[in-house]
Amino acid sequence: MKKGINKTTFRLSFCAVVSALGTALMMVTSLVPVGAYALPCFAGILLVSIVIEYGKKWAFTSYAVISILSLILVGDKEAVVYFIMIFGYYPIIKNILEQKINTIILRYILKLLIFNVAIIISFFVVIFLLSVPVEEFSIMGVCVPWLFLVLGNFFFIIYDYAVSTLIVRYVQNLRNKIFKKN
């Protein structure tokens, strides 16, 4: 951080930029076919830097900002539901779980439990609030939500590993470039 810049001003500016980037990623979900699933993940990953630098309180605030702006501005409401229900707050919750729980197996059980509950609730939100017909979730007689849930758990474990890897890369490579100590 440069001399003469107030720490609070820099913190607020940094969180605002991350929130703007997250909102911009969410807005792109309408343009990219797989964006409803991938871009909420990336928007949530941006919050990792805030968790590391300024803590959970600031990260939850940025999560709320991205969520509210996405509700207002983003055309793909299904993507907004996924961001709000799991991918937006997960990097923050991941930090809490990894600090508080030492047992890896218990940690993964809790992570998968949180994911599964959030995805099931998301499904019902999409059905009832967004009025998506249940028939759209069936292909040739196969109930796709169950398939998505099973595959989702597999991809969630990969996502969790990817977030951990990105955290390490952020701390090793990017952090010192953003927050130069003078």
PDB file of C-alpha atoms in Angstrom:
ATOM      1  CA  MET A   1       0.000   0.000   0.000  1.00  0.00           C
ATOM      2  CA  LYS A   2       1.337   3.442  -0.920  1.00  0.00           C
ATOM      3  CA  LYS A   3       2.183   6.028   1.707  1.00  0.00           C
ATOM      4  CA  GLY A   4      -0.467   8.644   2.244  1.00  0.00           C
ATOM      5  CA  ILE A   5      -3.406   6.357   1.524  1.00  0.00           C
ATOM      6  CA  ASN A   6      -5.604   5.842   4.528  1.00  0.00           C
ATOM      7  CA  LYS A   7      -5.899   2.138   5.461  1.00  0.00           C
ATOM      8  CA  THR A   8      -9.675   2.373   5.828  1.00  0.00           C
ATOM      9  CA  THR A   9     -10.002   4.070   2.441  1.00  0.00           C
ATOM     10  CA  PHE A  10      -7.865   1.386   0.797  1.00  0.00           C
ATOM     11  CA  ARG A  11      -9.849  -1.392   2.500  1.00  0.00           C
ATOM     12  CA  LEU A  12     -13.151   0.092   1.367  1.00  0.00           C
ATOM     13  CA  SER A  13     -11.844   0.664  -2.160  1.00  0.00           C
ATOM     14  CA  PHE A  14     -10.445  -2.848  -2.409  1.00  0.00           C
ATOM     15  CA  CYS A  15     -13.720  -4.400  -1.238  1.00  0.00           C
ATOM     16  CA  ALA A  16     -15.667  -2.185  -3.665  1.00  0.00           C
ATOM     17  CA  VAL A  17     -13.470  -3.259  -6.588  1.00  0.00           C
ATOM     18  CA  VAL A  18     -13.841  -6.945  -5.673  1.00  0.00           C
ATOM     19  CA  SER A  19     -17.617  -6.464  -5.346  1.00  0.00           C
ATOM     20  CA  ALA A  20     -17.752  -4.739  -8.736  1.00  0.00           C
ATOM     21  CA  LEU A  21     -15.740  -7.544 -10.352  1.00  0.00           C
ATOM     22  CA  GLY A  22     -17.996 -10.151  -8.753  1.00  0.00           C
ATOM     23  CA  THR A  23     -21.095  -8.339  -9.988  1.00  0.00           C
ATOM     24  CA  ALA A  24     -19.594  -8.029 -13.475  1.00  0.00           C
ATOM     25  CA  LEU A  25     -18.924 -11.781 -13.544  1.00  0.00           C
ATOM     26  CA  MET A  26     -22.501 -12.410 -12.483  1.00  0.00           C
ATOM     27  CA  MET A  27     -23.780 -10.159 -15.264  1.00  0.00           C
ATOM     28  CA  VAL A  28     -21.906 -12.243 -17.838  1.00  0.00           C
ATOM     29  CA  THR A  29     -23.907 -15.344 -16.818  1.00  0.00           C
ATOM     30  CA  SER A  30     -26.623 -14.375 -19.283  1.00  0.00           C
ATOM     31  CA  LEU A  31     -24.141 -14.422 -22.170  1.00  0.00           C
ATOM     32  CA  VAL A  32     -22.264 -17.671 -21.513  1.00  0.00           C
ATOM     33  CA  PRO A  33     -24.214 -20.952 -21.744  1.00  0.00           C
ATOM     34  CA  VAL A  34     -22.500 -22.649 -18.785  1.00  0.00           C
ATOM     35  CA  GLY A  35     -22.193 -19.336 -16.996  1.00  0.00           C
ATOM     36  CA  ALA A  36     -25.052 -20.083 -14.615  1.00  0.00           C
ATOM     37  CA  TYR A  37     -22.822 -22.639 -12.893  1.00  0.00           C
ATOM     38  CA  ALA A  38     -19.241 -21.531 -13.479  1.00  0.00           C
ATOM     39  CA  LEU A  39     -19.392 -17.758 -13.060  1.00  0.00           C
ATOM     40  CA  PRO A  40     -21.033 -17.743  -9.590  1.00  0.00           C
ATOM     41  CA  CYS A  41     -18.110 -19.972  -8.525  1.00  0.00           C
ATOM     42  CA  PHE A  42     -15.581 -17.461  -9.848  1.00  0.00           C
ATOM     43  CA  ALA A  43     -17.461 -14.516  -8.325  1.00  0.00           C
ATOM     44  CA  GLY A  44     -17.331 -16.237  -4.946  1.00  0.00           C
ATOM     45  CA  ILE A  45     -13.632 -17.038  -5.277  1.00  0.00           C
ATOM     46  CA  LEU A  46     -12.921 -13.310  -5.559  1.00  0.00           C
ATOM     47  CA  LEU A  47     -14.035 -12.980  -1.938  1.00  0.00           C
ATOM     48  CA  VAL A  48     -11.081 -15.094  -0.810  1.00  0.00           C
ATOM     49  CA  SER A  49      -8.782 -12.079  -1.041  1.00  0.00           C
ATOM     50  CA  ILE A  50     -11.070 -10.080   1.247  1.00  0.00           C
ATOM     51  CA  VAL A  51     -11.229 -12.931   3.789  1.00  0.00           C
ATOM     52  CA  ILE A  52      -7.442 -13.147   3.853  1.00  0.00           C
ATOM     53  CA  GLU A  53      -6.757  -9.419   3.996  1.00  0.00           C
ATOM     54  CA  TYR A  54      -9.640  -8.006   6.037  1.00  0.00           C
ATOM     55  CA  GLY A  55     -11.548 -10.872   7.596  1.00  0.00           C
ATOM     56  CA  LYS A  56     -14.946 -12.488   7.437  1.00  0.00           C
ATOM     57  CA  LYS A  57     -16.956  -9.370   8.305  1.00  0.00           C
ATOM     58  CA  TRP A  58     -15.743  -7.465   5.252  1.00  0.00           C
ATOM     59  CA  ALA A  59     -16.088 -10.553   3.053  1.00  0.00           C
ATOM     60  CA  PHE A  60     -19.704 -11.104   4.147  1.00  0.00           C
ATOM     61  CA  THR A  61     -20.396  -7.430   3.430  1.00  0.00           C
ATOM     62  CA  SER A  62     -18.998  -7.777  -0.096  1.00  0.00           C
ATOM     63  CA  TYR A  63     -20.979 -10.993  -0.534  1.00  0.00           C
ATOM     64  CA  ALA A  64     -24.142  -9.089   0.414  1.00  0.00           C
ATOM     65  CA  VAL A  65     -23.295  -6.273  -2.021  1.00  0.00           C
ATOM     66  CA  ILE A  66     -22.725  -8.700  -4.906  1.00  0.00           C
ATOM     67  CA  SER A  67     -25.912 -10.589  -4.006  1.00  0.00           C
ATOM     68  CA  ILE A  68     -28.095  -7.465  -3.918  1.00  0.00           C
ATOM     69  CA  LEU A  69     -26.622  -6.002  -7.093  1.00  0.00           C
ATOM     70  CA  SER A  70     -26.986  -9.366  -8.833  1.00  0.00           C
ATOM     71  CA  LEU A  71     -30.633  -9.613  -7.840  1.00  0.00           C
ATOM     72  CA  ILE A  72     -31.203  -6.199  -9.405  1.00  0.00           C
ATOM     73  CA  LEU A  73     -28.917  -6.318 -12.465  1.00  0.00           C
ATOM     74  CA  VAL A  74     -28.392  -9.926 -13.541  1.00  0.00           C
ATOM     75  CA  GLY A  75     -30.762 -11.463 -16.051  1.00  0.00           C
ATOM     76  CA  ASP A  76     -30.008 -15.099 -15.212  1.00  0.00           C
ATOM     77  CA  LYS A  77     -31.773 -15.421 -11.868  1.00  0.00           C
ATOM     78  CA  GLU A  78     -30.863 -19.090 -11.583  1.00  0.00           C
ATOM     79  CA  ALA A  79     -27.183 -18.089 -11.470  1.00  0.00           C
ATOM     80  CA  VAL A  80     -28.022 -15.498  -8.817  1.00  0.00           C
ATOM     81  CA  VAL A  81     -29.703 -18.206  -6.734  1.00  0.00           C
ATOM     82  CA  TYR A  82     -26.567 -20.386  -6.978  1.00  0.00           C
ATOM     83  CA  PHE A  83     -24.351 -17.462  -5.974  1.00  0.00           C
ATOM     84  CA  ILE A  84     -26.518 -16.477  -3.016  1.00  0.00           C
ATOM     85  CA  MET A  85     -27.238 -20.010  -1.826  1.00  0.00           C
ATOM     86  CA  ILE A  86     -23.741 -21.531  -2.008  1.00  0.00           C
ATOM     87  CA  PHE A  87     -20.909 -20.135  -4.100  1.00  0.00           C
ATOM     88  CA  GLY A  88     -20.946 -16.590  -2.746  1.00  0.00           C
ATOM     89  CA  TYR A  89     -20.515 -17.410   0.908  1.00  0.00           C
ATOM     90  CA  TYR A  90     -18.728 -20.763   0.581  1.00  0.00           C
ATOM     91  CA  PRO A  91     -15.168 -19.350   0.439  1.00  0.00           C
ATOM     92  CA  ILE A  92     -15.894 -17.510   3.700  1.00  0.00           C
ATOM     93  CA  ILE A  93     -17.417 -20.591   5.355  1.00  0.00           C
ATOM     94  CA  LYS A  94     -14.494 -22.669   4.062  1.00  0.00           C
ATOM     95  CA  ASN A  95     -12.127 -20.374   5.932  1.00  0.00           C
ATOM     96  CA  ILE A  96     -14.132 -20.745   9.140  1.00  0.00           C
ATOM     97  CA  LEU A  97     -14.341 -24.544   8.864  1.00  0.00           C
ATOM     98  CA  GLU A  98     -10.644 -24.913   8.129  1.00  0.00           C
ATOM     99  CA  GLN A  99      -9.677 -22.736  11.088  1.00  0.00           C
ATOM    100  CA  LYS A 100     -12.053 -24.315  13.611  1.00  0.00           C
ATOM    101  CA  ILE A 101     -12.082 -28.023  12.672  1.00  0.00           C
ATOM    102  CA  ASN A 102      -8.825 -29.958  12.716  1.00  0.00           C
ATOM    103  CA  THR A 103     -10.137 -33.311  11.478  1.00  0.00           C
ATOM    104  CA  ILE A 104     -10.095 -33.407   7.663  1.00  0.00           C
ATOM    105  CA  ILE A 105     -12.865 -36.018   7.437  1.00  0.00           C
ATOM    106  CA  LEU A 106     -15.197 -34.050   9.700  1.00  0.00           C
ATOM    107  CA  ARG A 107     -14.373 -30.901   7.743  1.00  0.00           C
ATOM    108  CA  TYR A 108     -15.335 -32.551   4.437  1.00  0.00           C
ATOM    109  CA  ILE A 109     -18.487 -34.046   5.937  1.00  0.00           C
ATOM    110  CA  LEU A 110     -19.577 -30.571   7.055  1.00  0.00           C
ATOM    111  CA  LYS A 111     -18.601 -29.010   3.729  1.00  0.00           C
ATOM    112  CA  LEU A 112     -20.596 -31.615   1.786  1.00  0.00           C
ATOM    113  CA  LEU A 113     -23.530 -31.261   4.170  1.00  0.00           C
ATOM    114  CA  ILE A 114     -23.568 -27.482   3.666  1.00  0.00           C
ATOM    115  CA  PHE A 115     -23.295 -27.947  -0.105  1.00  0.00           C
ATOM    116  CA  ASN A 116     -26.069 -30.533  -0.323  1.00  0.00           C
ATOM    117  CA  VAL A 117     -28.497 -28.577   1.845  1.00  0.00           C
ATOM    118  CA  ALA A 118     -27.786 -25.400  -0.141  1.00  0.00           C
ATOM    119  CA  ILE A 119     -28.216 -27.112  -3.508  1.00  0.00           C
ATOM    120  CA  ILE A 120     -31.477 -28.781  -2.479  1.00  0.00           C
ATOM    121  CA  ILE A 121     -32.838 -25.471  -1.198  1.00  0.00           C
ATOM    122  CA  SER A 122     -31.640 -23.805  -4.415  1.00  0.00           C
ATOM    123  CA  PHE A 123     -33.574 -26.351  -6.461  1.00  0.00           C
ATOM    124  CA  PHE A 124     -36.792 -25.544  -4.605  1.00  0.00           C
ATOM    125  CA  VAL A 125     -36.156 -21.807  -4.857  1.00  0.00           C
ATOM    126  CA  VAL A 126     -35.735 -22.162  -8.622  1.00  0.00           C
ATOM    127  CA  ILE A 127     -38.927 -24.258  -8.856  1.00  0.00           C
ATOM    128  CA  PHE A 128     -41.176 -22.147  -6.646  1.00  0.00           C
ATOM    129  CA  LEU A 129     -39.829 -18.589  -6.799  1.00  0.00           C
ATOM    130  CA  LEU A 130     -38.605 -18.562 -10.389  1.00  0.00           C
ATOM    131  CA  SER A 131     -41.539 -20.736 -11.557  1.00  0.00           C
ATOM    132  CA  VAL A 132     -39.407 -23.159 -13.535  1.00  0.00           C
ATOM    133  CA  PRO A 133     -41.622 -26.163 -14.402  1.00  0.00           C
ATOM    134  CA  VAL A 134     -40.547 -29.418 -12.758  1.00  0.00           C
ATOM    135  CA  GLU A 135     -40.856 -31.130 -16.155  1.00  0.00           C
ATOM    136  CA  GLU A 136     -37.811 -29.190 -17.345  1.00  0.00           C
ATOM    137  CA  PHE A 137     -35.697 -31.198 -14.918  1.00  0.00           C
ATOM    138  CA  SER A 138     -36.473 -34.518 -16.566  1.00  0.00           C
ATOM    139  CA  ILE A 139     -34.742 -35.867 -19.681  1.00  0.00           C
ATOM    140  CA  MET A 140     -36.104 -39.054 -21.253  1.00  0.00           C
ATOM    141  CA  GLY A 141     -37.643 -40.079 -17.942  1.00  0.00           C
ATOM    142  CA  VAL A 142     -34.446 -39.514 -15.954  1.00  0.00           C
ATOM    143  CA  CYS A 143     -34.772 -37.213 -12.971  1.00  0.00           C
ATOM    144  CA  VAL A 144     -31.917 -34.826 -13.692  1.00  0.00           C
ATOM    145  CA  PRO A 145     -31.793 -33.090 -10.270  1.00  0.00           C
ATOM    146  CA  TRP A 146     -30.692 -36.344  -8.602  1.00  0.00           C
ATOM    147  CA  LEU A 147     -28.024 -36.801 -11.258  1.00  0.00           C
ATOM    148  CA  PHE A 148     -26.920 -33.181 -10.795  1.00  0.00           C
ATOM    149  CA  LEU A 149     -26.776 -33.692  -7.038  1.00  0.00           C
ATOM    150  CA  VAL A 150     -24.554 -36.768  -7.355  1.00  0.00           C
ATOM    151  CA  LEU A 151     -22.295 -35.139  -9.950  1.00  0.00           C
ATOM    152  CA  GLY A 152     -22.437 -31.884  -8.016  1.00  0.00           C
ATOM    153  CA  ASN A 153     -20.829 -33.519  -4.975  1.00  0.00           C
ATOM    154  CA  PHE A 154     -17.969 -34.746  -7.137  1.00  0.00           C
ATOM    155  CA  PHE A 155     -17.465 -31.325  -8.714  1.00  0.00           C
ATOM    156  CA  PHE A 156     -17.829 -29.619  -5.332  1.00  0.00           C
ATOM    157  CA  ILE A 157     -14.860 -31.580  -3.992  1.00  0.00           C
ATOM    158  CA  ILE A 158     -12.852 -30.490  -7.044  1.00  0.00           C
ATOM    159  CA  TYR A 159     -14.076 -26.909  -6.518  1.00  0.00           C
ATOM    160  CA  ASP A 160     -13.015 -27.006  -2.861  1.00  0.00           C
ATOM    161  CA  TYR A 161      -9.558 -28.225  -3.863  1.00  0.00           C
ATOM    162  CA  ALA A 162      -9.340 -25.547  -6.565  1.00  0.00           C
ATOM    163  CA  VAL A 163     -10.257 -22.830  -4.048  1.00  0.00           C
ATOM    164  CA  SER A 164      -7.541 -24.110  -1.697  1.00  0.00           C
ATOM    165  CA  THR A 165      -5.008 -24.062  -4.543  1.00  0.00           C
ATOM    166  CA  LEU A 166      -6.041 -20.538  -5.559  1.00  0.00           C
ATOM    167  CA  ILE A 167      -5.675 -19.375  -1.956  1.00  0.00           C
ATOM    168  CA  VAL A 168      -2.087 -20.641  -1.897  1.00  0.00           C
ATOM    169  CA  ARG A 169      -1.345 -18.990  -5.264  1.00  0.00           C
ATOM    170  CA  TYR A 170      -2.910 -15.735  -4.122  1.00  0.00           C
ATOM    171  CA  VAL A 171      -0.814 -15.636  -0.946  1.00  0.00           C
ATOM    172  CA  GLN A 172       2.401 -16.655  -2.722  1.00  0.00           C
ATOM    173  CA  ASN A 173       2.137 -14.594  -5.909  1.00  0.00           C
ATOM    174  CA  LEU A 174      -0.537 -11.927  -6.000  1.00  0.00           C
ATOM    175  CA  ARG A 175      -0.838 -10.656  -2.441  1.00  0.00           C
ATOM    176  CA  ASN A 176       2.511  -8.859  -2.346  1.00  0.00           C
ATOM    177  CA  LYS A 177       1.784  -7.171  -5.681  1.00  0.00           C
ATOM    178  CA  ILE A 178      -1.523  -5.736  -4.444  1.00  0.00           C
ATOM    179  CA  PHE A 179      -0.478  -4.905  -0.904  1.00  0.00           C
ATOM    180  CA  LYS A 180       3.056  -3.586  -1.251  1.00  0.00           C
ATOM    181  CA  LYS A 181       4.625  -2.712   2.052  1.00  0.00           C
ATOM    182  CA  ASN A 182       6.529   0.573   1.839  1.00  0.00           C
TER     183      ASN A 182
END
